[in-house]
Amino acid sequence: MKDLNTLVRGFRRFHRRFFESDDLLYEKLCLRQTPKVLVVGCSDSRVDPAILTDCKPGDLFVVRVVGNLIPPYEPDTKFHGVSSSIEYAVRFLNVEHIIILGHSSCSGINLLMTENDEQEVESEFINSWMDIALPAKEIVQKEMVGKPFEIQCKVCEQAAMILSLENLMTFPWIAQRVDNDKLSLHAWYFELETGDIHNYDTETCEFEILKTTR
């Protein structure tokens, strides 16, 4: 991208599509938002939830954070950006689904896996944030000794998503809604190399290619 003109041209296309061709959409969205799905995705520029799912404005409530990690429930006086966004989506917007959207070649997980090695840039915040996924890293290092680093990272990416699913259930108002069948939790793993999405099946404990119906 040479300059911001690329973004300006993109905004003009957006404006033509959603304000000139479909002037009713934002007329409704001005009144309220009613998304049914919360997506907790990675900040990675290659994995945009709305683009990936071809959604329109108002369809998704999106939280994006390095590593698409979800911390455990910690009700205290500290700052909780991710947790507060999840609370808003669940308790105020009453979303019906939460999707953790992870992906291959995640830089955050790569950083976690090399945390004890010498790093080019010293982190102020990222390392401590990625420590949320330390249990996933420990499992990988214990069970995948001698495996190629790339394979270890992929397994850790998926293990961290499962850990985040478990962390979601530590929020009492999430667990209550799940138990009452008012909220469903999902983990989707987007493979950059193939363009496939793998859904975590809680019965088989495996990530399986997401099947679509035409």
C-alpha positions in Angstrom: 0.0 0.0 0.0 1.7 3.2 -1.2 -0.5 5.7 0.5 -3.9 6.1 2.1 -5.6 6.6 -1.2 -6.1 2.9 -1.4 -8.2 3.1 1.8 -10.1 6.1 0.6 -11.1 4.3 -2.7 -12.1 1.3 -0.6 -14.3 3.5 1.6 -16.0 4.9 -1.5 -16.8 1.4 -2.7 -18.2 0.7 0.8 -20.3 3.9 0.7 -21.7 3.0 -2.7 -22.7 -0.5 -1.6 -24.2 0.2 1.8 -25.4 3.8 1.6 -26.3 4.3 -2.1 -27.4 0.9 -3.2 -28.8 -0.3 0.2 -29.8 2.8 2.1 -32.1 0.8 4.4 -29.4 -1.2 6.1 -27.8 1.7 8.0 -31.1 3.3 8.6 -31.9 0.2 10.7 -28.4 -0.1 12.2 -28.7 3.5 13.4 -31.5 2.4 15.7 -29.7 -0.6 17.2 -27.4 -3.5 16.5 -28.6 -7.1 16.9 -25.8 -9.5 16.0 -26.3 -13.1 16.9 -22.7 -14.1 16.7 -19.6 -12.9 18.7 -16.3 -13.7 17.0 -13.1 -13.5 19.0 -10.4 -13.5 16.4 -6.7 -12.7 16.0 -5.4 -9.3 15.2 -3.6 -10.8 12.2 -4.2 -8.8 9.0 -4.7 -11.9 7.0 -7.7 -13.2 9.0 -10.6 -10.7 9.0 -13.8 -12.4 10.4 -16.2 -10.3 8.3 -14.4 -10.9 5.0 -13.8 -14.6 5.8 -17.6 -15.1 6.4 -18.8 -12.6 3.8 -20.9 -10.8 6.4 -22.6 -7.4 6.2 -22.3 -4.6 8.8 -24.3 -5.5 11.8 -24.0 -9.3 11.4 -21.0 -9.9 13.7 -19.8 -8.5 17.0 -16.1 -8.8 16.7 -13.2 -8.8 19.2 -9.7 -9.0 17.8 -6.7 -9.6 19.9 -3.2 -11.1 19.5 -3.5 -14.9 19.5 -7.3 -14.9 19.7 -6.8 -15.7 23.3 -9.5 -15.5 26.0 -8.4 -15.0 29.6 -10.1 -16.8 32.5 -12.8 -15.0 34.5 -11.1 -12.5 36.8 -13.5 -10.0 38.4 -11.3 -7.3 39.9 -10.6 -3.6 39.4 -8.0 -4.0 36.6 -8.5 -3.3 33.0 -10.2 -6.1 31.0 -10.6 -5.2 27.4 -11.4 -8.7 26.0 -13.5 -9.7 28.9 -15.5 -6.5 28.9 -16.2 -6.9 25.2 -17.3 -10.5 25.7 -19.6 -9.4 28.6 -21.2 -6.7 26.4 -21.9 -9.2 23.6 -23.3 -11.9 25.9 -25.1 -9.9 28.6 -26.3 -6.8 26.7 -26.6 -8.0 23.1 -27.6 -11.6 23.9 -25.6 -13.2 21.2 -26.4 -16.9 20.6 -23.0 -18.0 19.4 -19.4 -17.4 20.3 -16.8 -18.4 17.7 -13.1 -18.4 18.6 -11.4 -17.9 15.2 -7.8 -19.0 15.1 -5.5 -19.6 12.2 -2.3 -21.2 11.0 1.0 -19.3 11.0 0.0 -17.3 14.1 2.8 -14.9 15.0 1.5 -14.8 18.6 1.8 -18.5 19.1 5.2 -18.5 17.3 6.3 -15.9 19.9 5.0 -18.0 22.7 6.8 -21.1 21.5 10.1 -19.2 21.3 9.6 -17.1 24.4 12.8 -18.3 26.1 14.9 -17.7 23.0 16.5 -14.4 22.1 14.0 -12.1 20.5 14.7 -9.3 18.0 12.3 -6.9 19.8 11.8 -6.9 23.5 8.1 -7.1 24.3 6.4 -4.9 26.9 2.9 -6.5 26.8 2.8 -9.4 24.3 4.7 -12.0 26.2 2.7 -11.6 29.4 -0.5 -11.7 27.3 0.5 -14.9 25.4 1.3 -16.5 28.8 -2.5 -17.2 28.9 -1.7 -20.0 26.5 1.2 -21.4 28.5 -0.8 -24.6 29.5 -1.2 -25.3 25.7 2.5 -24.8 25.2 3.4 -27.1 28.0 1.2 -29.9 26.6 2.8 -29.5 23.2 6.3 -29.6 24.5 5.6 -32.6 26.6 3.8 -34.7 23.9 5.6 -33.6 20.8 9.2 -33.9 21.6 11.3 -34.1 18.4 8.5 -33.0 16.1 9.2 -30.2 13.6 8.8 -26.7 15.1 6.1 -25.8 12.5 4.0 -28.9 13.6 4.4 -28.0 17.2 3.2 -24.4 16.5 0.1 -25.7 14.6 -0.8 -28.0 17.5 -0.3 -25.2 20.0 -2.5 -22.9 17.9 -5.3 -25.4 18.2 -4.6 -26.3 21.8 -4.7 -22.6 22.7 -8.2 -22.4 21.1 -9.4 -25.3 23.2 -8.0 -23.6 26.3 -9.9 -20.4 25.4 -13.1 -22.5 25.1 -12.5 -23.7 28.6 -11.7 -20.2 29.9 -15.1 -19.0 28.4 -16.8 -21.5 30.7 -15.2 -19.9 33.8 -17.5 -16.8 33.2 -20.6 -17.6 35.2 -23.0 -15.8 32.9 -21.6 -17.7 29.9 -21.7 -21.1 31.7 -25.3 -20.5 32.7 -26.4 -19.6 29.1 -24.6 -22.7 27.7 -26.2 -24.9 30.3 -29.6 -23.5 29.4 -29.0 -23.9 25.6 -29.1 -20.2 25.0 -25.5 -19.9 23.9 -23.2 -22.2 21.8 -19.4 -22.1 21.8 -17.3 -22.9 18.8 -13.7 -23.0 17.7 -12.8 -22.4 14.1 -9.3 -22.8 12.8 -8.6 -21.1 9.4 -5.8 -22.7 7.4 -4.0 -20.0 5.4 -2.4 -22.5 3.1 -5.6 -24.2 1.9 -8.4 -21.7 2.7 -10.2 -24.4 4.7 -11.8 -23.8 8.1 -11.6 -26.6 10.6 -14.3 -26.8 13.3 -13.5 -28.3 16.7 -15.8 -31.2 17.4 -16.3 -31.6 21.2 -17.4 -35.2 20.8 -14.4 -36.4 18.9 -12.0 -33.8 20.3 -10.7 -33.2 16.8 -10.6 -30.3 14.3 -12.6 -31.3 11.3 -13.1 -29.4 8.0 -16.2 -27.3 8.3 -18.9 -28.6 5.9 -21.1 -26.1 4.2 -24.6 -26.5 2.7 -25.2 -24.8 -0.6 
